[in-house]
Amino acid sequence: MSSRRPLRSSPAPQVFPPPLIALIAILALILGSMLAASHRRAHAAPFRVLVYSESTNASHGPVPAGIRAVRELGAENGFDVEATSSSAVFNDTDLARFQAVVFNNTEATPGEGRLLEADERAALRSYIRAGGGWVGLHAAAGDGSDWDWYAGLTGAVLDRSTPVRTGRIDVLDHAHPSTSGLPDLWERTEEWYDWRADPASDVHTLARIKVRDGLTGLDEGRDHPWSWCQNYDGGRSWFTAGGHVARSFREEGFLDHLLGGIEWAAGAKPGDCSATRTGSFRRTALATDGLADPVDLAVAPDLRVFFAERAGKVKVVDQRSMRVSTAIDFAYAPETVDRSGGLVGLTLDPAFARNGRLYVLRSEKAGNRLLLSRFTVSGNTAEPASEKRLLTVPVGTGKKGSTEGSSPVSASLAFDAKGVLHTATPAAADLSVADDPNDLRGKILRIVPQDDGTYTVPEGNLHAPGTAGTRPEIYATGLRHPYRIAADPRSGALLVADQGPEGTVGYLRITEAGVVGRRYCADGATTRRTGPALDCAAPVGGPPRATRAVTTAPVTDAPLSGSVYDHDPAVSERTAFPAYFDGKWLSYDPVGRRFTTLSFTRADQTFTDPRFDPVDAGALQSVDGAFEDMEWHRPTAARFGPDGSLYVVDHGLDGGTGPAGGNEGAGVHRIDYAGDGGLPEATITADRDNGSAPLTVAFDSAGSGLHGKPPVTYAWDFDGDGTTDSTAANPSHTYRGEGRFTARLTVTGPGGTTALAGQEITVGNSRPELTLRQQHGGGLFTFGDTLAFTVAVTDRDGGEPEPVDCSRVVVRSRLGTGTPLRPVARPPGCRGEIVTAAGDRHGRDPDLPYTLTARYTDRGAPALTGSASLTLRTAFREAEHFAATGGAHGGAVAAGRTNASGGRTLTEIEDGDWIAFDPVHLGNVDSVMVGAIACGIGGTIDFRAGSPTGRLLGSVSVAGTGSRGAIVSPTTALEDPGAGVRLYVVFTNAGWSSERSDLFTVDWLHFRGPGNGRKPSAARP
């Protein structure tokens, strides 16, 4: 098959002067001998490559250099190369001879036609779908604007480019054959590309432009992948944006880069190309039932997962049976947890398989001390009598005469590869303790536990043993809240995320003893701070600052330190993280609810361009997102297991708000690498999980399987005895004996890949049911109110209610989000009052939710906990805090305004737009005042129940002025629909059109009346 277009005409033959003819003849003989030798190896060549270099534009200067380079690479590495500038080769017969096709700076000039006709495009598509490989060089990314399939094959479409200039490349993947030999920061002189859309979620990025190198002309607010690979539509695709400059094809580094890409695309060398693609990881829930403030975990060599709950339990997940058991329970009262932290951290001895030693950090039940203790685990039980207490740390403020406590939520434990135990301790409100050499707070401590329960101090700590006024255990000082420390298993560096004052967070890489943090130290990054900055390089007094703060930045979140991945090729688990992550530090943010990886430079580097300063080994190289398609509530711990999977604790939403008395959404999860092959998922739901015997439970596997892929099989073990009881997708089972059982579902996909899920079933006891009465979810209050409540408990077993012990009812509350729940200041009981704080000095209450939870644990065997919760809202509501918006024109938009209450207001309000608040209870609410700015044509604001067209509860009008002016505050009476509803605020003006301005802006709503939970007589004027 030939192209329907004439082939490009060849250049006219050159005429050489006679003296060169003999020389050319000799060279031809030599070259012919070389080609013959190459041809003799053809049958043994591992693969054949086609270099396609057609262009409708003037021939690119680097095109001949690219052809020559690939030919030489083939000759040196034993693969055959053919080159053409004609698309006639794109037919099924010719393409079948090649294992990879190189698009060598191919380019189609707009208006000059396209490179491949329809039948040739179809041939390329068939070739890739049959498992062929594609390699794209530089301008090859500019040909996909009219061909979506090719744009997907390329990975991105060129948007614009910069002039040729010098910059640097962040090499992110040191495992792929095309980038394994490159430096971390690769200095290059290139034409640099911007893409129409960031390809990072669809491809695996191997290297990325370092855009802060002064490469003007690139969008500074976006990532700029430079080289990537992907498994695409049955074949393999590798692209590099390099190769615009001809001399690139003479550079050893670029030639190695190109060779690795060709070998991978041809299938001659392995390489993972899914590590950073969206959807490449699968999350499996290991424990979700009734978890009370889970905070930390560790994974044993046999893959049992030990995790700590702040309320005092160390629990164990057996991944073979999916059974969750309790190893030890310190049984902290809520007030102890709130005052001093409870159980805050754990780790396992490096020799745990032999000695069974578990280390925990926990609060003393009475007093202001943090305890580091060791227990011996036998089976799944840690005997209290085996405790060996190693260290005690005070947790008070350190202020003379002060009784204020400091919750040690940031304490953490980590062993390094040499068996040295590191303990991170928080500083108190008085930060001077972090610098006190005789105080263990605000420090990293470093000890070596001994068999007899004592410890020794290793060499290299900050103070030599016996130094007056110092503690020899101190390794690093000057910290405030060192969250979740980790030791790099190879370099030995200690990695810490420390939250300092003024909202700054520093990622620290500690390589030797010293002062690692000082107040307001910025280390070259911009931070918010008040007061004078200290000189980070020369702290006042004390030892030299010998450690490095990798980076600090202003944050409104609180990142934590996870593990450094140590890839072990000997691990045979199909689900292990790929080598791409080797040496990367995992960080996670419980407030921002995201994961990131931090990469560090592996060696010292210098550069030829004077703009680029030298870089030391261990410097922060890049920060990249991870698992961005997964949703989290509040991740608080993440550790890699010996199987190469990542284990994560999600703290959940609130303490005690889940149906079993635990945190809603809390869980212990395992993250497996699925890659492009996919792994099955297993999910269990049950119509009940507790009740009297006999108990019939209907199970459902909805959400399990391989979505859109071949069918899977199901195996159910209802009683945990290791045998398969059912192979149905949605079976039922009757439990006749009493006890606590774990139903396990195993889902098996093609090739034997499996997934497990477990569901705990309690037979012989029913979960107590709680109701918070008099207060209603969505009710409104004003700061300064006294709110009464009643907790109703029904504990029904065997059909008859059991007596309720009100002293076992625990009520807790919280103002705002992200703050801990606190016990209500009263003895436990079924009735009580909450006294809210007075409003601010401006007389306006902040728009903050007030959460109330109640828990009750019965005396059954096994005991069960029930809970209830509700959220009250202030009578003053910021309009931008809506739950949803919509309407015929897309809904309102929350926009920043410096003169608005809360700094934001609702804009883009057009006819039919609405906002909704959910839920709202209008009991004892008489009216609502609206704060609006009549800067548009005006209109009506309707308050409706349940939907934008639901029952009309009240209405106000806002007259239009056409110009920005002072805020207006019309008021309307509100009807009470009699129950909590989703309240819709609907904006209308039938005279609006797209040619006219918006209706108005809305800043706030103020509900008036006695308020929810208070008698009318208690209302304020």
Short mmCIF file of C-alpha atoms in Angstrom, two decimals, residues 27 61-62 115 139 161 356 386 484 577 768:
data_model
loop_
_atom_site.label_atom_id
_atom_site.label_comp_id
_atom_site.label_asym_id
_atom_site.label_seq_id
_atom_site.Cartn_x
_atom_site.Cartn_y
_atom_site.Cartn_z
CA LEU A 27 35.29 4.93 3.06
CA GLY A 61 17.97 20.74 11.72
CA PRO A 62 18.11 17.90 14.24
CA LEU A 115 1.42 13.54 7.82
CA ALA A 139 8.17 18.13 17.64
CA SER A 161 7.45 26.96 23.06
CA GLY A 356 7.73 -9.87 69.98
CA SER A 386 5.58 -7.59 80.61
CA ARG A 484 5.46 11.28 62.80
CA PHE A 577 5.12 -0.31 45.22
CA PRO A 768 -27.53 0.53 72.17
#
